[in-house]
Coordinates of C-alpha atoms in Angstrom, one line a residue:
Chain I
M1 CA 36.3 -64.8 -38.4
A2 CA 32.2 -65.7 -37.9
M3 CA 30.1 -62.6 -36.3
T4 CA 27.6 -63.2 -34.1
P5 CA 24.9 -61.3 -34.7
L6 CA 23.1 -59.0 -32.3
L7 CA 19.9 -59.4 -33.3
I8 CA 17.6 -57.4 -30.4
K9 CA 14.4 -56.4 -31.3
A10 CA 12.2 -54.4 -28.5
D11 CA 9.2 -55.9 -29.4
D12 CA 11.0 -59.5 -28.7
F13 CA 11.8 -58.0 -24.8
F14 CA 8.7 -56.0 -23.8
C15 CA 5.8 -57.4 -22.8
K16 CA 3.8 -54.1 -24.0
R17 CA 0.4 -55.6 -23.4
E18 CA 1.4 -56.3 -19.7
Q19 CA 2.8 -53.2 -19.1
S20 CA 1.1 -50.3 -21.9
E21 CA 1.8 -47.6 -19.2
E22 CA 5.0 -48.3 -18.9
I23 CA 6.7 -48.6 -21.9
E24 CA 6.4 -45.2 -23.7
F25 CA 9.7 -44.5 -25.4
D26 CA 8.7 -46.5 -28.7
S27 CA 5.3 -44.1 -29.4
G28 CA 7.1 -41.0 -31.0
M29 CA 8.3 -38.5 -28.5
E30 CA 8.7 -35.1 -29.8
E31 CA 10.4 -33.3 -27.1
G32 CA 11.8 -35.7 -25.0
N33 CA 13.4 -39.0 -24.5
P34 CA 12.8 -41.3 -21.8
V35 CA 16.2 -42.1 -21.4
I36 CA 19.5 -39.0 -20.2
I37 CA 22.6 -40.6 -20.1
A38 CA 24.6 -37.4 -18.4
G39 CA 28.5 -38.2 -19.0
F40 CA 28.7 -40.6 -22.2
G41 CA 32.4 -42.3 -21.3
R42 CA 33.3 -46.2 -21.2
F43 CA 30.7 -46.3 -18.5
G44 CA 27.8 -44.7 -19.8
Q45 CA 28.1 -45.7 -23.6
I46 CA 27.4 -49.3 -23.0
T47 CA 23.7 -48.0 -21.6
G48 CA 23.8 -46.0 -25.2
R49 CA 24.8 -49.0 -27.6
L50 CA 22.5 -51.1 -25.5
L51 CA 19.7 -48.7 -25.9
T52 CA 20.5 -48.3 -30.0
A53 CA 20.4 -51.6 -30.2
L54 CA 16.8 -51.8 -29.0
N55 CA 15.9 -49.0 -30.7
I56 CA 15.0 -46.8 -27.7
P57 CA 16.1 -43.3 -27.8
F58 CA 17.8 -41.9 -25.0
T59 CA 19.9 -38.2 -24.6
A60 CA 23.2 -38.0 -24.0
M61 CA 25.0 -35.2 -22.1
E62 CA 29.2 -35.2 -22.3
I63 CA 31.1 -32.2 -21.4
N64 CA 33.6 -33.2 -24.0
P65 CA 32.5 -32.0 -27.8
E66 CA 34.9 -34.2 -29.8
Q67 CA 33.4 -37.3 -27.8
V68 CA 30.4 -38.7 -29.3
D69 CA 28.9 -36.4 -31.6
F70 CA 28.0 -39.1 -34.2
V71 CA 25.3 -40.4 -31.4
R72 CA 23.2 -38.4 -33.3
K73 CA 22.9 -40.8 -36.3
F74 CA 21.5 -42.8 -34.8
G75 CA 18.6 -41.1 -34.0
N76 CA 19.7 -39.8 -30.5
K77 CA 20.2 -36.4 -29.2
I78 CA 23.5 -35.1 -27.6
Y79 CA 23.9 -31.7 -25.4
Y80 CA 27.5 -30.6 -24.6
G81 CA 28.5 -29.3 -21.6
D82 CA 28.7 -29.7 -17.4
A83 CA 25.3 -31.7 -16.6
S84 CA 25.1 -30.3 -13.2
R85 CA 23.6 -26.4 -15.7
L86 CA 19.9 -26.5 -15.0
D87 CA 19.9 -24.8 -18.2
L88 CA 21.6 -28.0 -20.0
L89 CA 19.3 -30.2 -18.2
R90 CA 16.1 -28.1 -19.2
A91 CA 17.3 -28.4 -22.6
A92 CA 17.4 -32.0 -22.6
H93 CA 14.7 -32.6 -21.2
A94 CA 15.0 -33.5 -17.6
D95 CA 11.2 -33.0 -16.4
K96 CA 9.8 -34.6 -19.8
A97 CA 12.0 -37.9 -18.8
R98 CA 11.7 -41.1 -16.8
I99 CA 15.6 -42.3 -16.3
F100 CA 18.7 -40.3 -15.8
L101 CA 21.4 -42.2 -15.8
L102 CA 24.5 -40.5 -13.8
A103 CA 27.7 -41.7 -15.4
I104 CA 29.8 -38.6 -14.8
D105 CA 33.3 -40.1 -13.7
D106 CA 34.2 -37.0 -11.6
A107 CA 32.7 -37.6 -8.4
E108 CA 32.4 -34.1 -7.4
I109 CA 30.3 -33.5 -10.3
S110 CA 28.3 -36.4 -9.9
L111 CA 27.2 -35.4 -7.1
K112 CA 26.6 -31.9 -7.6
T113 CA 24.7 -32.7 -10.8
A114 CA 22.8 -34.8 -8.5
A115 CA 21.6 -32.9 -6.4
I116 CA 20.3 -30.2 -9.4
V117 CA 19.0 -32.8 -10.3
K118 CA 16.5 -34.1 -7.2
Q119 CA 15.9 -30.5 -6.9
H120 CA 14.6 -29.4 -10.4
F121 CA 13.0 -33.1 -11.9
P122 CA 12.0 -35.2 -8.4
N123 CA 9.8 -37.1 -10.5
I124 CA 13.0 -38.7 -12.9
T125 CA 15.0 -41.7 -11.6
I126 CA 18.4 -41.4 -10.9
Y127 CA 20.2 -44.6 -11.6
A128 CA 24.2 -43.8 -10.8
R129 CA 27.7 -44.9 -11.4
A130 CA 30.0 -44.1 -8.4
R131 CA 33.6 -44.3 -8.1
D132 CA 34.1 -45.9 -4.7
R133 CA 32.3 -47.1 -1.2
K134 CA 32.9 -44.0 -0.8
H135 CA 31.5 -41.9 -3.6
A136 CA 28.4 -44.0 -3.1
Y137 CA 28.0 -43.7 0.5
Q138 CA 27.5 -39.6 -0.4
L139 CA 24.7 -40.7 -3.4
M140 CA 23.0 -42.4 -0.9
D141 CA 23.2 -39.2 1.1
L142 CA 21.0 -37.8 -1.6
D143 CA 18.1 -40.7 -1.4
I144 CA 19.9 -42.3 -4.4
R145 CA 19.2 -45.8 -4.5
L146 CA 19.8 -47.4 -8.4
I147 CA 23.8 -47.5 -7.6
R148 CA 26.6 -49.5 -8.5
R149 CA 30.1 -48.7 -8.3
E150 CA 32.1 -48.7 -11.5
T151 CA 35.1 -51.5 -11.1
F152 CA 32.8 -53.6 -8.5
G153 CA 31.2 -55.6 -11.4
S154 CA 34.2 -56.8 -13.1
A155 CA 36.0 -57.3 -10.1
L156 CA 33.8 -59.8 -9.0
E157 CA 34.1 -62.0 -12.2
M158 CA 36.7 -61.4 -12.4
A159 CA 37.4 -63.4 -8.8
G160 CA 34.8 -66.1 -10.0
L161 CA 36.9 -66.5 -13.0
I162 CA 40.2 -67.2 -10.5
L163 CA 38.1 -69.0 -8.7
E164 CA 37.3 -71.9 -11.3
G165 CA 41.2 -71.0 -12.4
L166 CA 41.8 -73.2 -8.9
G167 CA 39.7 -75.9 -10.1
M168 CA 36.7 -74.6 -8.3
S169 CA 33.5 -75.5 -10.7
R170 CA 32.1 -72.5 -12.6
Q171 CA 28.4 -73.5 -10.1
K172 CA 30.4 -72.9 -7.6
A173 CA 32.1 -69.9 -8.2
K174 CA 29.3 -68.7 -9.2
Q175 CA 27.4 -68.9 -6.0
A176 CA 30.6 -67.4 -4.2
M177 CA 30.3 -64.8 -5.9
S178 CA 26.4 -64.4 -5.4
T179 CA 27.4 -64.7 -2.1
F180 CA 30.0 -62.1 -2.3
R181 CA 28.0 -59.5 -3.6
E182 CA 25.1 -60.3 -0.9
H183 CA 27.0 -59.6 1.8
D184 CA 28.8 -56.4 0.5
T185 CA 25.7 -55.3 -0.6
S186 CA 24.5 -55.6 2.9
R187 CA 27.7 -54.1 4.4
L188 CA 27.0 -50.9 1.7
H189 CA 23.8 -50.3 2.9
A190 CA 24.3 -51.5 6.4
H191 CA 27.4 -48.8 7.3
Q192 CA 24.8 -45.8 5.6
N193 CA 22.1 -46.9 8.1
M194 CA 24.4 -47.3 11.0
H195 CA 25.7 -44.0 10.9
T196 CA 24.3 -40.2 12.3
D197 CA 25.0 -37.6 10.5
D198 CA 28.4 -36.4 12.0
E199 CA 29.2 -40.0 12.4
K200 CA 28.8 -40.7 8.5
M201 CA 31.0 -37.6 8.1
I202 CA 33.7 -39.3 10.4
A203 CA 33.3 -42.4 8.4
L204 CA 33.6 -40.7 5.1
S205 CA 36.8 -38.9 6.3
K206 CA 38.5 -42.2 7.4
S207 CA 41.3 -43.8 5.6
S208 CA 40.3 -45.7 2.7
R209 CA 42.5 -48.6 4.2
K210 CA 40.8 -48.2 7.4
E211 CA 37.6 -48.9 6.0
L212 CA 38.9 -52.1 4.2
E213 CA 40.6 -53.5 6.6
E214 CA 36.8 -53.6 8.5
L215 CA 35.6 -55.0 6.0
F216 CA 38.6 -57.3 5.6
E217 CA 37.5 -59.0 9.8
Q218 CA 33.6 -58.6 8.2
D219 CA 34.3 -60.9 5.3
K220 CA 35.6 -63.3 7.5
F221 CA 33.9 -62.9 11.3
V222 CA 30.7 -62.1 10.6
Chain X
M1 CA 20.5 -54.0 11.6
A2 CA 20.8 -57.4 11.0
M3 CA 23.8 -58.4 9.2
T4 CA 23.9 -61.1 6.3
P5 CA 26.7 -63.3 7.8
L6 CA 29.3 -63.9 4.7
L7 CA 30.0 -67.9 5.9
I8 CA 32.1 -69.2 3.1
K9 CA 34.4 -72.6 3.1
A10 CA 36.7 -73.5 0.8
D11 CA 35.5 -76.7 1.6
D12 CA 32.4 -76.3 0.1
F13 CA 33.2 -75.1 -2.6
F14 CA 36.0 -77.2 -4.5
C15 CA 35.8 -80.7 -5.0
K16 CA 39.1 -81.9 -3.8
R17 CA 38.4 -85.5 -4.6
E18 CA 38.3 -85.0 -7.8
Q19 CA 40.6 -82.3 -8.5
S20 CA 42.7 -83.3 -5.9
E21 CA 46.0 -82.1 -8.1
E22 CA 44.3 -78.9 -9.1
I23 CA 44.2 -77.9 -5.0
E24 CA 47.7 -77.4 -3.7
F25 CA 46.6 -73.6 -1.9
D26 CA 45.7 -75.4 1.3
S27 CA 49.0 -77.7 1.5
G28 CA 50.2 -75.2 4.0
M29 CA 52.8 -73.6 1.0
E30 CA 56.0 -72.7 2.5
E31 CA 57.0 -70.2 0.6
G32 CA 55.0 -69.2 -1.8
N33 CA 50.9 -68.5 -2.6
P34 CA 49.2 -70.2 -5.1
V35 CA 47.5 -66.5 -6.3
I36 CA 49.9 -63.3 -6.8
I37 CA 47.2 -60.2 -7.0
A38 CA 49.6 -56.9 -8.2
G39 CA 48.2 -53.5 -7.5
F40 CA 45.6 -53.8 -5.0
G41 CA 43.2 -51.1 -5.0
R42 CA 39.3 -51.3 -6.3
F43 CA 39.7 -54.3 -8.2
G44 CA 42.1 -56.5 -6.7
Q45 CA 40.6 -56.3 -3.6
I46 CA 37.3 -57.2 -4.7
T47 CA 39.5 -61.0 -5.7
G48 CA 41.4 -60.9 -2.2
R49 CA 38.8 -60.2 0.3
L50 CA 37.0 -62.9 -1.9
L51 CA 40.5 -65.2 -1.3
T52 CA 40.4 -64.1 2.3
A53 CA 36.9 -65.5 3.4
L54 CA 37.8 -68.8 1.5
N55 CA 40.7 -69.0 3.3
I56 CA 42.3 -69.4 0.1
P57 CA 46.4 -67.3 0.5
F58 CA 47.7 -64.6 -1.6
T59 CA 50.4 -62.3 -2.2
A60 CA 49.8 -59.2 -2.8
M61 CA 52.2 -56.6 -4.7
E62 CA 51.5 -52.4 -4.3
I63 CA 53.1 -49.5 -5.2
N64 CA 51.4 -47.6 -1.8
P65 CA 53.0 -48.3 0.9
E66 CA 50.5 -47.4 3.1
Q67 CA 47.6 -48.3 2.0
V68 CA 47.4 -52.7 2.8
D69 CA 49.5 -53.5 5.2
F70 CA 47.0 -55.0 7.4
V71 CA 46.2 -57.9 5.1
R72 CA 49.7 -59.9 6.9
K73 CA 46.9 -60.1 9.4
F74 CA 44.7 -62.5 7.6
G75 CA 47.7 -65.1 6.4
N76 CA 48.8 -63.4 3.0
K77 CA 52.4 -61.4 2.5
I78 CA 52.9 -58.3 0.8
Y79 CA 55.9 -56.7 -0.7
Y80 CA 55.7 -53.3 -2.1
G81 CA 56.9 -51.9 -4.8
D82 CA 56.8 -52.0 -8.5
A83 CA 55.0 -54.9 -9.7
S84 CA 57.3 -54.3 -13.4
R85 CA 60.3 -54.9 -10.8
L86 CA 62.1 -58.8 -11.5
D87 CA 63.6 -58.9 -8.0
L88 CA 59.7 -58.2 -6.7
L89 CA 58.6 -60.6 -8.5
R90 CA 61.1 -63.3 -7.4
A91 CA 61.0 -61.9 -3.6
A92 CA 56.9 -62.4 -4.0
H93 CA 57.4 -66.0 -5.5
A94 CA 56.3 -65.7 -9.0
D95 CA 57.8 -69.2 -10.0
K96 CA 55.6 -70.5 -7.2
A97 CA 52.4 -69.4 -7.9
R98 CA 49.6 -70.7 -10.8
I99 CA 47.8 -67.3 -10.7
F100 CA 48.2 -63.5 -11.9
L101 CA 45.7 -61.2 -11.1
L102 CA 47.9 -57.9 -13.3
A103 CA 45.0 -55.4 -11.4
I104 CA 47.3 -52.5 -11.7
D105 CA 45.0 -49.6 -12.3
D106 CA 48.0 -47.6 -15.3
A107 CA 47.5 -49.2 -18.5
E108 CA 52.0 -48.5 -18.7
I109 CA 52.8 -49.8 -16.2
S110 CA 50.3 -53.1 -16.7
L111 CA 51.8 -54.1 -19.7
K112 CA 54.9 -53.5 -18.9
T113 CA 54.5 -55.7 -15.6
A114 CA 52.7 -58.3 -18.0
A115 CA 55.4 -58.1 -20.2
I116 CA 57.5 -59.3 -17.1
V117 CA 55.7 -61.7 -15.7
K118 CA 55.3 -63.6 -19.6
Q119 CA 58.9 -63.4 -19.5
H120 CA 60.2 -65.0 -17.0
F121 CA 57.2 -67.0 -15.4
P122 CA 55.9 -68.3 -18.0
N123 CA 54.3 -71.0 -16.2
I124 CA 52.2 -68.7 -14.5
T125 CA 48.7 -67.6 -15.5
I126 CA 48.1 -64.0 -16.0
Y127 CA 44.5 -63.1 -15.7
A128 CA 44.1 -59.2 -16.3
R129 CA 41.9 -55.8 -15.4
A130 CA 41.9 -53.3 -18.8
R131 CA 41.2 -49.6 -18.4
D132 CA 39.3 -50.4 -22.0
R133 CA 39.6 -52.0 -25.7
K134 CA 42.5 -50.3 -26.5
H135 CA 44.3 -51.5 -23.3
A136 CA 42.5 -54.8 -23.9
Y137 CA 43.9 -55.4 -27.9
Q138 CA 48.1 -54.4 -26.0
L139 CA 47.3 -57.0 -23.4
M140 CA 45.8 -59.5 -26.1
D141 CA 48.9 -58.6 -28.0
L142 CA 51.0 -60.4 -24.8
D143 CA 48.9 -63.6 -25.7
I144 CA 46.9 -62.8 -22.0
R145 CA 43.1 -63.8 -22.4
L146 CA 41.9 -63.9 -19.3
I147 CA 40.8 -60.1 -19.5
R148 CA 38.1 -58.2 -18.2
R149 CA 37.4 -53.9 -18.6
E150 CA 37.4 -52.8 -15.7
T151 CA 34.0 -50.7 -16.0
F152 CA 32.0 -53.1 -18.4
G153 CA 30.6 -55.4 -15.8
S154 CA 28.9 -52.7 -13.8
A155 CA 28.3 -50.7 -16.9
L156 CA 26.2 -53.5 -17.9
E157 CA 25.4 -54.1 -14.8
M158 CA 23.2 -50.6 -14.7
A159 CA 22.5 -50.8 -18.4
G160 CA 20.0 -53.9 -17.5
L161 CA 18.8 -51.8 -14.5
I162 CA 17.5 -48.9 -16.7
L163 CA 15.7 -51.3 -19.3
E164 CA 14.4 -53.3 -16.0
G165 CA 13.5 -49.7 -15.1
L166 CA 12.1 -49.0 -18.8
G167 CA 9.3 -52.0 -18.2
M168 CA 11.7 -54.8 -19.4
S169 CA 11.0 -57.9 -17.5
R170 CA 14.5 -59.0 -15.9
Q171 CA 14.6 -62.3 -18.0
K172 CA 14.8 -60.6 -20.8
A173 CA 16.9 -58.0 -19.1
K174 CA 18.8 -60.6 -18.9
Q175 CA 18.9 -62.0 -22.6
A176 CA 19.7 -58.6 -23.6
M177 CA 22.5 -58.4 -21.4
S178 CA 23.8 -61.6 -22.1
T179 CA 23.0 -61.1 -26.5
F180 CA 25.4 -57.9 -25.7
R181 CA 27.9 -59.2 -23.8
E182 CA 28.2 -62.0 -26.6
H183 CA 28.3 -59.4 -28.8
D184 CA 30.4 -57.1 -28.1
T185 CA 33.4 -60.0 -26.6
S186 CA 32.9 -61.7 -30.2
R187 CA 34.0 -58.2 -31.4
L188 CA 36.8 -57.4 -29.3
H189 CA 38.7 -60.4 -30.3
A190 CA 37.7 -60.0 -33.8
H191 CA 39.6 -57.0 -34.0
Q192 CA 42.2 -58.9 -32.6
N193 CA 42.9 -61.3 -35.3
M194 CA 41.9 -59.2 -38.1
H195 CA 45.2 -57.1 -37.9
T196 CA 48.3 -57.7 -39.3
D197 CA 51.1 -55.6 -37.2
D198 CA 51.1 -52.3 -39.4
E199 CA 47.4 -52.3 -39.2
K200 CA 46.9 -52.9 -35.4
M201 CA 48.8 -50.2 -34.8
I202 CA 46.4 -48.2 -37.1
A203 CA 43.5 -49.2 -34.8
L204 CA 44.3 -48.6 -31.4
S205 CA 45.2 -44.8 -32.9
K206 CA 41.9 -44.6 -34.1
S207 CA 40.1 -42.3 -31.9
S208 CA 37.6 -43.8 -29.6
R209 CA 35.2 -42.1 -31.7
K210 CA 36.0 -43.7 -34.7
E211 CA 35.7 -46.9 -32.3
L212 CA 32.2 -46.1 -30.8
E213 CA 30.7 -45.6 -34.4
E214 CA 31.4 -48.5 -35.9
L215 CA 30.3 -51.1 -32.8
F216 CA 27.1 -49.1 -33.2
E217 CA 26.6 -50.0 -36.8
Q218 CA 27.2 -53.7 -36.0
D219 CA 24.5 -53.7 -33.1
K220 CA 22.2 -52.5 -35.7
F221 CA 22.9 -53.2 -39.1
V222 CA 24.8 -56.8 -38.8

């Protein structure tokens, strides 16, 4: 069977002249890589693979030592252990990195890591995987803004496929998906902003059923 | 804070005259809904909410009885129990539905349900959530083609965000994401087709490490 080759060259994608200060990852950094990926499971691996295909080096942190030691073969680094450990973050040169992908599946360890990184490495930008809305709110409480809920993207793609399966044109389905995504994201931010700290705590302890019921009502009637 | 209202009307999206035979969901079916959503968790809820916003009725099946009985308020039906139970599928009128969204998170129950639905309701089209590549292969073995791995969409979005954070233009980042998605999907199908049954079993038992290593090599050298 014919394969589609993955021919991606970073040079073709980055506008070096226009943004020369931004592009430091290919200048042969000796100590630190521009990107740290904490949690190298199903989620973090996608960024790892895409960066590898583009020859952009990264440093991975993963608690499972059997998982991914081969990533070294591609010029990357990997540190084993709990990414919320300050000594490990220092060893991984979190002080030199620009981007920290927080892709840990366990919400508690994710939040603990986020707090440590925020405190000790204020210059790094955190991109965070969230398990669900509640986890997303907790990340937002730590002033993290670049968040993706881990099943949202695929679930929305699937909803679009189903609309097409029901007879909707692809263009209309994409439009419905886009409207839904914008609406849902604005709800996420609105819920966050509407709460005082005390109320937030109550909101977080609400059952998921209650929140989902509210979402259905808002989707339909707002 | 101002809300963005979600104003979606099915009438605006579906081309009724052109595809009148396709659009049966709004003709007041008494017995069955056009869509069954098995597993009403984080994944299935997105389709449920989008369909609700479009006034398209669905039937949900969910094993947790406390979760979502409110969906009835929106004109939908819900059945509690294991969606792999034939009596429950019959009660949910799987024989009348056109689309079956298999959104169960547990891979084993998902596969069991898929097999039962395929056997007893051959006319329904299954759209499946997969936990990972291995689960996707197993669904493909059941001749299911409309599959989305549950974290892939969000993980790829995140990779794109990170490329932009590194200085890549949005357009180029989207192009890289699109190339990666096509490559990854073609590998998924190629692996499936290259195996005989015995080899397939070996492939499925390979560690995720081995498979990822192959993917890295293919990304880089093919």
